[in-house]
């Protein structure tokens, strides 16, 4: 074989794997169907602004080992994720905290906020939440659910909240302090100069072929290396033999505006059901970029259909059962290993992608 490893996909998972394997003398080839490296963390400098081309990527973790690992490739700033919610022109702080409760109800103390939520939970008569709607109301009350959760979530997932599992909403932080920091993690920031530089450094000594689709010449690529690290969709690899797993698709519409500041915040979520996009990202606020112009991105979730770019899996009960069938096929493979969000059919934050890739590397050393 010409290579020790063929890595399908030049995103974060594949780049870390190639970087680490190259350090111990393994010969790697990366093929990537897009025309750039970096996968969904790809950033492009336009108008002196590092544009997150596939949505906001804010690095956060409690794992010091992972934080130290990624910091060897770039210096990170102290960016704090503090999104704003826009509900039909009304503005609210996120995550749900005392600022939100004051804006919603005029309450000024934690006890007042807790009493309001308790009252609304009692009125809803929910004891054992069976779906996302019931879970959300039991956590933060009817008013916040209706204005800040329902419309946004149904746009995001393309399903009614009553049809979504309750565990999805459990990731949302609820705080009885005046703290607008979305994440609880100890380490948080954005690389100064964007994410692409990180992937470039990882792949400095790695052979990479862009605009190269594994499935256009599958037989050739399957026989070029001892092992394949596949970071694409696991169901596509198996030619959808058990049927399609569900994913969410996204459309990104980027605009360059002839003004210095469009919305005053990096991320504003549009939580009503009528606005077709879920959020507007204004990229210059991630790094306080100096530019006479600004670049915004509107993010439109969409139903994934075959041929579209898949962005994240839908881990409900139906899809989890279907994935188990593909996972059982994968366990029988001698020369193919699946990784990343799409290969493992699991929602990962960036730190988890790094962790999973390093675990794989250590298992193969």
Short mmCIF file of C-alpha atoms in Angstrom, two decimals:
data_model
loop_
_atom_site.label_atom_id
_atom_site.label_comp_id
_atom_site.label_asym_id
_atom_site.label_seq_id
_atom_site.Cartn_x
_atom_site.Cartn_y
_atom_site.Cartn_z
CA UNK A 1 0.00 0.00 0.00
CA UNK A 2 1.19 3.53 -0.78
CA UNK A 3 -0.17 5.07 2.44
CA UNK A 4 -0.69 3.92 5.99
CA UNK A 5 -3.91 5.95 6.29
CA UNK A 6 -6.36 7.49 3.86
CA UNK A 7 -8.37 10.14 5.67
CA UNK A 8 -11.65 11.11 4.03
CA UNK A 9 -12.40 14.69 5.05
CA UNK A 10 -10.10 17.60 5.95
CA UNK A 11 -12.04 18.79 8.96
CA UNK A 12 -10.85 19.01 12.54
CA UNK A 13 -11.11 15.27 13.28
CA UNK A 14 -9.16 14.20 10.21
CA UNK A 15 -6.57 16.98 10.50
CA UNK A 16 -5.72 16.07 14.11
CA UNK A 17 -5.50 12.39 13.25
CA UNK A 18 -3.16 13.08 10.31
CA UNK A 19 -1.02 15.48 12.36
CA UNK A 20 -0.55 13.00 15.20
CA UNK A 21 0.10 10.02 12.93
CA UNK A 22 2.61 11.98 10.87
CA UNK A 23 4.55 12.69 14.09
CA UNK A 24 5.14 8.96 14.57
CA UNK A 25 6.17 8.39 10.96
CA UNK A 26 2.89 7.17 9.44
CA UNK A 27 2.21 8.24 5.88
CA UNK A 28 -1.21 9.86 5.48
CA UNK A 29 -3.23 11.14 2.55
CA UNK A 30 -6.28 13.36 3.04
CA UNK A 31 -8.96 13.69 0.38
CA UNK A 32 -11.59 16.41 0.71
CA UNK A 33 -14.58 16.99 -1.57
CA UNK A 34 -14.77 20.71 -0.81
CA UNK A 35 -12.31 23.20 -2.31
CA UNK A 36 -10.76 24.04 1.06
CA UNK A 37 -9.46 22.41 4.23
CA UNK A 38 -11.00 22.88 7.67
CA UNK A 39 -14.44 21.38 7.20
CA UNK A 40 -17.09 23.38 9.00
CA UNK A 41 -14.56 25.34 11.09
CA UNK A 42 -13.17 26.97 7.91
CA UNK A 43 -12.74 30.73 8.23
CA UNK A 44 -11.96 33.14 5.40
CA UNK A 45 -10.51 36.63 5.79
CA UNK A 46 -12.62 39.21 3.95
CA UNK A 47 -12.49 42.98 4.55
CA UNK A 48 -10.03 42.27 7.39
CA UNK A 49 -12.71 40.15 9.09
CA UNK A 50 -12.38 36.42 9.73
CA UNK A 51 -15.67 35.05 8.45
CA UNK A 52 -16.98 31.78 9.92
CA UNK A 53 -18.28 30.39 6.63
CA UNK A 54 -20.33 27.59 8.17
CA UNK A 55 -21.78 29.29 11.22
CA UNK A 56 -20.41 30.55 14.51
CA UNK A 57 -17.68 28.37 16.03
CA UNK A 58 -16.84 29.36 19.60
CA UNK A 59 -14.34 27.10 21.29
CA UNK A 60 -15.19 26.12 24.87
CA UNK A 61 -14.17 23.30 27.18
CA UNK A 62 -13.54 22.38 30.81
CA UNK A 63 -10.78 19.99 29.74
CA UNK A 64 -7.40 21.65 30.30
CA UNK A 65 -5.59 18.99 28.28
CA UNK A 66 -7.75 19.75 25.24
CA UNK A 67 -7.43 23.52 25.79
CA UNK A 68 -3.64 23.28 25.96
CA UNK A 69 -3.61 21.05 22.89
CA UNK A 70 -5.51 23.47 20.64
CA UNK A 71 -3.59 26.47 21.96
CA UNK A 72 -0.34 25.12 20.51
CA UNK A 73 -1.67 26.04 17.07
CA UNK A 74 -3.04 29.55 17.72
CA UNK A 75 -3.48 32.24 20.34
CA UNK A 76 -7.05 32.46 21.58
CA UNK A 77 -8.80 35.65 22.64
CA UNK A 78 -11.16 36.05 25.59
CA UNK A 79 -14.37 36.09 23.55
CA UNK A 80 -17.43 35.32 25.68
CA UNK A 81 -20.52 33.99 23.96
CA UNK A 82 -23.44 36.23 25.01
CA UNK A 83 -26.15 35.89 22.36
CA UNK A 84 -29.26 38.06 22.19
CA UNK A 85 -32.75 36.78 21.38
CA UNK A 86 -35.02 38.86 19.14
CA UNK A 87 -38.69 37.93 19.44
CA UNK A 88 -40.73 40.09 17.08
CA UNK A 89 -38.54 43.08 17.93
CA UNK A 90 -38.34 42.41 21.69
CA UNK A 91 -34.76 41.80 22.85
CA UNK A 92 -33.77 39.34 25.58
CA UNK A 93 -30.45 38.20 27.00
CA UNK A 94 -29.35 34.59 26.63
CA UNK A 95 -28.81 32.17 28.21
CA UNK A 96 -31.86 32.30 30.48
CA UNK A 97 -30.71 34.32 33.48
CA UNK A 98 -31.83 37.14 35.76
CA UNK A 99 -31.52 39.65 32.90
CA UNK A 100 -33.92 37.51 30.84
CA UNK A 101 -36.35 37.11 33.72
CA UNK A 102 -36.35 40.87 34.40
CA UNK A 103 -36.93 41.62 30.70
CA UNK A 104 -39.73 39.04 30.56
CA UNK A 105 -41.53 39.60 33.90
CA UNK A 106 -39.95 42.60 35.63
CA UNK A 107 -38.72 40.41 38.49
CA UNK A 108 -35.54 41.58 40.23
CA UNK A 109 -34.52 38.80 42.61
CA UNK A 110 -33.82 35.08 42.16
CA UNK A 111 -36.67 34.19 44.54
CA UNK A 112 -39.12 36.22 42.46
CA UNK A 113 -37.93 34.53 39.25
CA UNK A 114 -38.14 31.07 40.80
CA UNK A 115 -41.64 31.80 42.09
CA UNK A 116 -42.76 32.87 38.61
CA UNK A 117 -41.38 29.73 36.99
CA UNK A 118 -42.88 27.55 39.74
CA UNK A 119 -46.29 29.19 39.22
CA UNK A 120 -46.19 28.57 35.46
CA UNK A 121 -44.98 25.00 35.95
CA UNK A 122 -47.86 24.38 38.36
CA UNK A 123 -50.38 25.87 35.93
CA UNK A 124 -49.07 23.62 33.13
CA UNK A 125 -49.51 20.55 35.39
CA UNK A 126 -46.42 18.77 34.03
CA UNK A 127 -44.98 16.09 36.34
CA UNK A 128 -43.10 13.80 33.98
CA UNK A 129 -42.03 15.66 30.80
CA UNK A 130 -42.60 13.46 27.76
CA UNK A 131 -41.29 15.75 25.03
CA UNK A 132 -39.27 18.91 24.49
CA UNK A 133 -42.23 21.25 24.97
CA UNK A 134 -43.11 19.80 28.37
CA UNK A 135 -39.46 19.69 29.43
CA UNK A 136 -38.94 23.35 28.47
CA UNK A 137 -42.06 24.58 30.28
CA UNK A 138 -41.06 22.65 33.40
CA UNK A 139 -37.60 24.26 33.29
CA UNK A 140 -38.35 27.89 32.45
CA UNK A 141 -42.12 28.39 32.35
CA UNK A 142 -44.71 28.99 29.64
CA UNK A 143 -43.77 32.58 28.71
CA UNK A 144 -40.10 31.96 28.01
CA UNK A 145 -40.96 28.73 26.20
CA UNK A 146 -43.45 30.49 23.90
CA UNK A 147 -41.21 33.48 23.11
CA UNK A 148 -37.66 32.17 23.22
CA UNK A 149 -37.75 28.39 22.69
CA UNK A 150 -40.70 27.20 20.61
CA UNK A 151 -40.25 29.05 17.32
CA UNK A 152 -36.47 28.85 17.30
CA UNK A 153 -36.39 25.13 18.12
CA UNK A 154 -39.02 24.17 15.56
CA UNK A 155 -37.12 26.09 12.86
CA UNK A 156 -33.85 24.50 13.97
CA UNK A 157 -35.07 20.91 13.90
CA UNK A 158 -37.89 21.09 11.37
CA UNK A 159 -40.19 19.32 13.83
CA UNK A 160 -42.83 20.33 16.36
CA UNK A 161 -41.55 20.64 19.91
CA UNK A 162 -44.12 18.04 20.96
CA UNK A 163 -42.43 15.58 18.54
CA UNK A 164 -38.90 16.20 19.83
CA UNK A 165 -37.31 14.27 22.73
CA UNK A 166 -37.06 16.06 26.06
CA UNK A 167 -33.28 15.56 26.40
CA UNK A 168 -32.53 18.17 23.70
CA UNK A 169 -33.55 21.06 25.95
CA UNK A 170 -31.54 19.81 28.94
CA UNK A 171 -28.37 21.30 27.40
CA UNK A 172 -29.74 24.83 27.84
CA UNK A 173 -28.33 26.64 30.86
CA UNK A 174 -30.74 28.33 33.28
CA UNK A 175 -29.18 30.69 35.80
CA UNK A 176 -30.49 32.78 38.67
CA UNK A 177 -27.63 35.27 38.36
CA UNK A 178 -27.08 38.28 36.09
CA UNK A 179 -24.60 36.36 33.95
CA UNK A 180 -24.89 36.47 30.15
CA UNK A 181 -22.03 34.03 29.50
CA UNK A 182 -23.69 31.23 27.53
CA UNK A 183 -21.16 28.55 28.44
CA UNK A 184 -20.23 27.31 31.89
CA UNK A 185 -16.84 26.08 30.69
CA UNK A 186 -13.64 27.27 32.31
CA UNK A 187 -11.89 27.84 28.95
CA UNK A 188 -13.50 29.81 26.13
CA UNK A 189 -12.37 31.89 23.17
CA UNK A 190 -11.79 32.22 19.46
CA UNK A 191 -8.42 31.85 17.72
CA UNK A 192 -6.97 35.24 16.81
CA UNK A 193 -6.70 35.05 13.04
CA UNK A 194 -9.41 32.44 12.54
CA UNK A 195 -9.61 28.65 12.56
CA UNK A 196 -8.16 27.91 9.12
CA UNK A 197 -4.62 28.66 10.31
CA UNK A 198 -4.96 25.87 12.88
CA UNK A 199 -5.79 23.28 10.24
CA UNK A 200 -3.04 24.63 7.97
CA UNK A 201 -0.45 24.09 10.71
CA UNK A 202 -1.72 20.57 11.38
CA UNK A 203 -1.53 19.65 7.70
CA UNK A 204 1.78 21.38 6.93
CA UNK A 205 3.53 18.08 6.13
CA UNK A 206 0.49 16.09 5.00
CA UNK A 207 -0.51 15.35 1.41
CA UNK A 208 -3.98 16.78 0.75
CA UNK A 209 -6.15 16.49 -2.35
CA UNK A 210 -9.04 18.98 -2.52
CA UNK A 211 -12.14 18.73 -4.73
CA UNK A 212 -11.79 14.97 -4.49
CA UNK A 213 -14.88 12.92 -3.65
CA UNK A 214 -14.26 9.44 -2.25
CA UNK A 215 -17.42 8.14 -3.92
CA UNK A 216 -16.40 9.28 -7.42
CA UNK A 217 -13.69 6.61 -7.45
CA UNK A 218 -14.41 4.45 -4.48
CA UNK A 219 -12.53 1.37 -5.62
CA UNK A 220 -9.32 3.33 -6.18
CA UNK A 221 -9.43 5.11 -2.81
CA UNK A 222 -10.38 1.93 -0.96
CA UNK A 223 -7.17 0.26 -2.09
CA UNK A 224 -4.63 3.04 -1.70
CA UNK A 225 -3.98 2.73 2.06
CA UNK A 226 -3.81 0.12 4.81
CA UNK A 227 -6.65 1.81 6.70
CA UNK A 228 -9.35 4.40 5.94
CA UNK A 229 -10.46 7.02 8.43
CA UNK A 230 -13.89 8.00 7.16
CA UNK A 231 -15.45 11.22 8.50
CA UNK A 232 -18.37 11.43 6.09
CA UNK A 233 -21.88 10.06 6.56
CA UNK A 234 -21.81 6.45 7.72
CA UNK A 235 -25.05 5.60 5.93
CA UNK A 236 -23.66 6.92 2.63
CA UNK A 237 -20.57 4.75 3.05
CA UNK A 238 -22.87 1.72 3.19
CA UNK A 239 -24.92 3.00 0.25
CA UNK A 240 -27.93 3.64 2.51
CA UNK A 241 -28.52 -0.12 2.65
CA UNK A 242 -30.75 0.21 5.74
CA UNK A 243 -32.21 3.55 4.66
CA UNK A 244 -31.23 7.18 5.21
CA UNK A 245 -30.34 8.57 8.59
CA UNK A 246 -31.80 12.03 9.17
CA UNK A 247 -29.61 15.13 9.25
CA UNK A 248 -30.30 18.85 9.35
CA UNK A 249 -29.16 20.94 6.45
CA UNK A 250 -28.26 24.63 6.57
CA UNK A 251 -28.08 27.47 4.07
CA UNK A 252 -25.77 30.39 4.82
CA UNK A 253 -26.32 33.78 3.20
CA UNK A 254 -23.35 36.11 3.61
CA UNK A 255 -23.67 39.87 3.08
CA UNK A 256 -21.01 42.58 3.11
CA UNK A 257 -22.49 45.83 4.39
CA UNK A 258 -21.07 49.31 3.98
CA UNK A 259 -21.23 50.15 7.68
CA UNK A 260 -19.02 49.56 10.70
CA UNK A 261 -21.56 47.89 12.99
CA UNK A 262 -24.82 46.22 12.00
CA UNK A 263 -26.26 44.67 15.17
CA UNK A 264 -23.78 45.30 17.98
CA UNK A 265 -23.37 41.62 18.86
CA UNK A 266 -21.79 38.57 17.25
CA UNK A 267 -24.94 36.43 17.45
CA UNK A 268 -28.62 37.41 17.53
CA UNK A 269 -31.17 34.58 17.52
CA UNK A 270 -34.56 35.17 15.89
CA UNK A 271 -36.91 33.15 18.05
CA UNK A 272 -40.28 33.82 16.40
CA UNK A 273 -41.70 31.27 13.98
CA UNK A 274 -42.24 33.66 11.04
CA UNK A 275 -38.65 34.83 10.49
CA UNK A 276 -37.24 32.11 8.20
CA UNK A 277 -33.68 32.21 9.56
CA UNK A 278 -32.65 31.22 13.08
CA UNK A 279 -29.90 33.76 13.63
CA UNK A 280 -27.73 36.52 12.21
CA UNK A 281 -24.00 36.35 12.85
CA UNK A 282 -21.89 39.52 12.63
CA UNK A 283 -18.38 38.13 12.34
CA UNK A 284 -16.27 41.17 13.24
CA UNK A 285 -17.45 41.00 16.87
CA UNK A 286 -15.72 37.64 17.39
CA UNK A 287 -12.30 39.29 17.23
CA UNK A 288 -13.16 43.02 17.43
CA UNK A 289 -11.91 43.31 13.85
CA UNK A 290 -11.06 46.77 12.57
CA UNK A 291 -12.87 47.37 9.30
CA UNK A 292 -14.96 50.13 7.78
CA UNK A 293 -17.37 47.41 6.59
CA UNK A 294 -19.10 44.52 8.29
CA UNK A 295 -20.09 41.02 7.17
CA UNK A 296 -23.23 39.28 8.38
CA UNK A 297 -24.51 35.77 7.82
CA UNK A 298 -28.13 34.67 7.98
CA UNK A 299 -28.54 31.02 8.88
CA UNK A 300 -31.48 29.09 7.43
CA UNK A 301 -32.06 25.52 8.65
CA UNK A 302 -33.48 23.17 6.05
CA UNK A 303 -34.60 19.62 5.59
CA UNK A 304 -31.66 17.55 4.44
CA UNK A 305 -32.06 15.64 1.19
CA UNK A 306 -29.54 13.34 -0.39
CA UNK A 307 -26.84 15.34 -2.14
CA UNK A 308 -26.99 18.22 0.35
CA UNK A 309 -24.28 18.98 2.88
CA UNK A 310 -25.23 17.33 6.20
CA UNK A 311 -24.50 19.52 9.22
CA UNK A 312 -25.70 17.65 12.26
CA UNK A 313 -27.47 14.38 13.06
CA UNK A 314 -30.97 14.11 14.46
CA UNK A 315 -30.44 11.82 17.43
CA UNK A 316 -34.03 10.89 18.15
CA UNK A 317 -35.18 7.38 18.97
CA UNK A 318 -35.93 6.39 15.36
CA UNK A 319 -32.55 7.49 14.03
CA UNK A 320 -30.66 6.04 16.96
CA UNK A 321 -32.12 2.60 16.21
CA UNK A 322 -31.23 2.95 12.54
CA UNK A 323 -27.70 4.06 13.36
CA UNK A 324 -27.24 0.95 15.52
CA UNK A 325 -27.62 -1.15 12.35
CA UNK A 326 -24.88 0.80 10.58
CA UNK A 327 -22.73 0.74 13.71
CA UNK A 328 -22.94 -3.05 13.77
CA UNK A 329 -21.68 -3.12 10.18
CA UNK A 330 -18.85 -0.76 11.10
CA UNK A 331 -17.73 -3.01 13.97
CA UNK A 332 -17.04 -5.80 11.44
CA UNK A 333 -14.66 -3.63 9.39
CA UNK A 334 -10.96 -4.45 9.54
CA UNK A 335 -9.67 -1.51 7.52
CA UNK A 336 -12.26 1.28 7.95
CA UNK A 337 -12.75 3.47 11.03
CA UNK A 338 -15.54 6.03 11.27
CA UNK A 339 -14.98 9.36 13.01
CA UNK A 340 -16.44 12.82 13.54
CA UNK A 341 -20.05 14.00 13.74
CA UNK A 342 -21.21 12.28 10.56
CA UNK A 343 -19.15 9.12 10.82
CA UNK A 344 -20.19 8.53 14.43
CA UNK A 345 -23.65 10.07 13.97
CA UNK A 346 -23.35 12.13 17.12
CA UNK A 347 -23.48 15.84 17.94
CA UNK A 348 -20.01 16.89 19.08
CA UNK A 349 -18.69 20.24 20.26
CA UNK A 350 -15.22 21.07 18.96
CA UNK A 351 -13.45 19.95 22.11
CA UNK A 352 -15.17 16.58 21.85
CA UNK A 353 -14.05 16.20 18.23
CA UNK A 354 -10.45 16.75 19.37
CA UNK A 355 -10.90 14.31 22.24
CA UNK A 356 -12.36 11.60 20.01
CA UNK A 357 -9.60 12.01 17.42
CA UNK A 358 -6.85 11.81 20.05
CA UNK A 359 -8.49 8.73 21.60
CA UNK A 360 -8.43 7.07 18.17
CA UNK A 361 -4.79 7.99 17.68
CA UNK A 362 -3.83 6.52 21.06
CA UNK A 363 -5.72 3.30 20.33
CA UNK A 364 -3.74 2.81 17.12
CA UNK A 365 -0.24 3.69 18.31
#
